[in-house]
Amino acid sequence: MIDFNADILSGRALGNVFLGENISKYMNELYTGFKVNYFDYFLPDDEKRLAYIVDDTITIATLEDGTIISIGCNVSYKGRYNNILQTGQTMRQIIDLTNKQRIFNGFIIINDDFGFSFELPAPYDEIADSIAHVPLDLVLNEIRVADYSDWNPQKI
């Protein structure tokens, strides 16, 4: 059951919606219990993606065949990652609560966990190349769960 208070599970789930599953598994619940906005978009290489925005709180992105590839949330979501991180925290709080933070492609990766990230807001998503470029009082309002393991420089 979709739950805006559920724990955030790195590389696995957000809101009790699971990566790798087909969106069809959730359709009945989505359209009977929530307001859903749906749209499609194209990546720079012309690959089509579909997005479902659920109660203006979580966004589920899928491949054309319905496979869920990422799930994001904003400050309306109340679940936490590892019982300590959630949307609405400042960069200073995140630094204080974690051991390592790195920027990849406009996202902050925490403790080299490439299944969980904070999304940097504009303009920092374009101009910040290191954590030192992010103001300590910047509030991070978006989290994403996905498989970003390809970004891991330690990946063999």
XYZ file of C-alpha atoms in Angstrom:
156
model
C 0.000 0.000 0.000
C 1.357 3.432 -0.982
C 2.367 5.322 2.153
C 3.838 8.847 2.324
C 5.320 7.997 5.747
C 7.108 4.764 4.766
C 10.850 4.425 5.229
C 12.968 5.327 2.219
C 14.854 2.212 1.136
C 17.954 2.987 -0.889
C 17.910 1.486 -4.353
C 14.666 -0.309 -3.517
C 11.619 1.744 -2.578
C 10.007 5.005 -1.587
C 6.415 5.226 -0.380
C 6.139 1.429 -0.563
C 6.550 1.702 -4.345
C 9.396 -0.531 -5.530
C 11.969 -0.038 -8.253
C 11.892 -2.680 -10.967
C 8.210 -3.430 -10.534
C 5.694 -2.503 -13.192
C 3.542 0.557 -12.597
C 0.514 -1.563 -13.539
C 0.795 -3.216 -10.110
C -0.056 0.141 -8.514
C -2.578 1.564 -11.025
C -5.767 0.631 -9.202
C -4.521 2.069 -5.911
C -3.082 5.158 -7.579
C -6.235 6.136 -9.405
C -8.698 5.250 -6.650
C -6.833 6.744 -3.692
C -4.796 9.635 -5.045
C -4.761 12.524 -7.481
C -2.396 11.484 -10.269
C -0.899 13.700 -12.947
C 0.694 11.790 -15.791
C 3.018 12.982 -18.532
C 5.705 11.641 -20.806
C 9.061 13.187 -21.593
C 12.120 12.482 -23.688
C 15.747 12.172 -22.653
C 18.441 13.868 -24.768
C 18.931 10.583 -26.670
C 15.179 10.568 -27.528
C 14.340 7.737 -25.114
C 10.795 8.143 -23.865
C 9.992 8.091 -20.137
C 6.681 8.316 -18.294
C 6.087 10.151 -15.029
C 3.276 9.826 -12.511
C 3.001 12.605 -9.923
C 1.020 11.299 -6.960
C -0.774 13.858 -4.764
C 1.980 16.358 -5.606
C 4.188 14.371 -3.196
C 5.954 11.532 -5.029
C 6.969 11.169 -8.651
C 7.288 7.719 -10.172
C 9.310 7.509 -13.393
C 8.994 4.510 -15.689
C 10.267 3.133 -18.938
C 7.770 2.888 -21.787
C 6.940 -0.692 -20.752
C 5.956 0.492 -17.249
C 9.080 -0.644 -15.372
C 9.685 1.726 -12.457
C 13.185 3.220 -12.683
C 13.091 6.021 -10.113
C 10.897 7.391 -7.360
C 11.255 10.908 -6.009
C 9.577 12.875 -3.264
C 9.290 16.406 -1.938
C 8.774 17.935 1.512
C 5.219 16.599 1.744
C 6.731 13.129 2.132
C 7.441 12.273 5.776
C 9.386 8.999 5.541
C 13.096 8.906 6.316
C 16.240 7.285 4.965
C 18.174 5.368 7.647
C 15.965 7.051 10.266
C 17.951 10.294 9.941
C 17.612 11.908 6.518
C 14.489 13.428 5.014
C 13.440 16.225 2.722
C 13.552 19.737 4.144
C 16.957 19.416 5.790
C 19.735 21.926 5.251
C 23.082 21.076 3.731
C 24.632 21.708 7.168
C 22.313 19.134 8.784
C 23.106 16.587 6.088
C 26.854 17.111 6.525
C 26.509 16.757 10.294
C 24.470 13.541 10.012
C 26.531 11.757 7.356
C 30.148 10.779 6.720
C 30.540 11.631 3.041
C 28.684 13.732 0.490
C 29.519 14.000 -3.207
C 27.877 15.660 -6.180
C 27.114 13.732 -9.359
C 24.976 15.137 -12.185
C 23.099 17.598 -9.971
C 22.467 15.093 -7.167
C 24.104 14.699 -3.770
C 25.138 11.116 -3.102
C 25.420 10.275 0.599
C 28.069 7.905 2.004
C 28.687 6.471 -1.481
C 25.167 5.031 -1.518
C 24.285 5.221 -5.203
C 20.653 4.204 -4.619
C 19.643 7.335 -2.687
C 20.213 11.005 -3.449
C 19.174 14.544 -2.690
C 18.370 16.561 -5.787
C 20.114 19.928 -5.907
C 17.787 22.834 -6.717
C 18.590 25.357 -9.444
C 21.038 26.941 -9.938
C 23.195 24.612 -7.810
C 22.323 21.595 -9.955
C 24.281 23.295 -12.752
C 27.020 25.217 -10.937
C 27.986 23.115 -7.914
C 30.871 20.766 -8.651
C 31.674 19.995 -5.036
C 29.942 20.122 -1.669
C 31.978 23.257 -0.874
C 29.937 25.069 -3.567
C 26.635 24.356 -1.782
C 25.580 26.920 0.857
C 25.242 25.353 4.296
C 21.813 26.945 4.774
C 20.441 25.581 1.480
C 17.327 23.496 2.156
C 17.129 20.295 0.124
C 13.508 19.550 -0.675
C 13.751 16.594 -3.037
C 14.968 13.030 -2.605
C 15.244 10.338 -5.259
C 15.623 6.568 -5.076
C 17.079 4.966 -8.195
C 19.995 2.858 -9.360
C 22.839 5.297 -9.928
C 25.533 2.646 -9.549
C 26.923 3.558 -12.967
C 28.036 6.869 -11.451
C 30.157 5.117 -8.840
C 33.828 5.723 -9.645
C 34.705 2.683 -7.492
C 32.575 0.375 -9.648
C 34.655 -2.258 -11.352
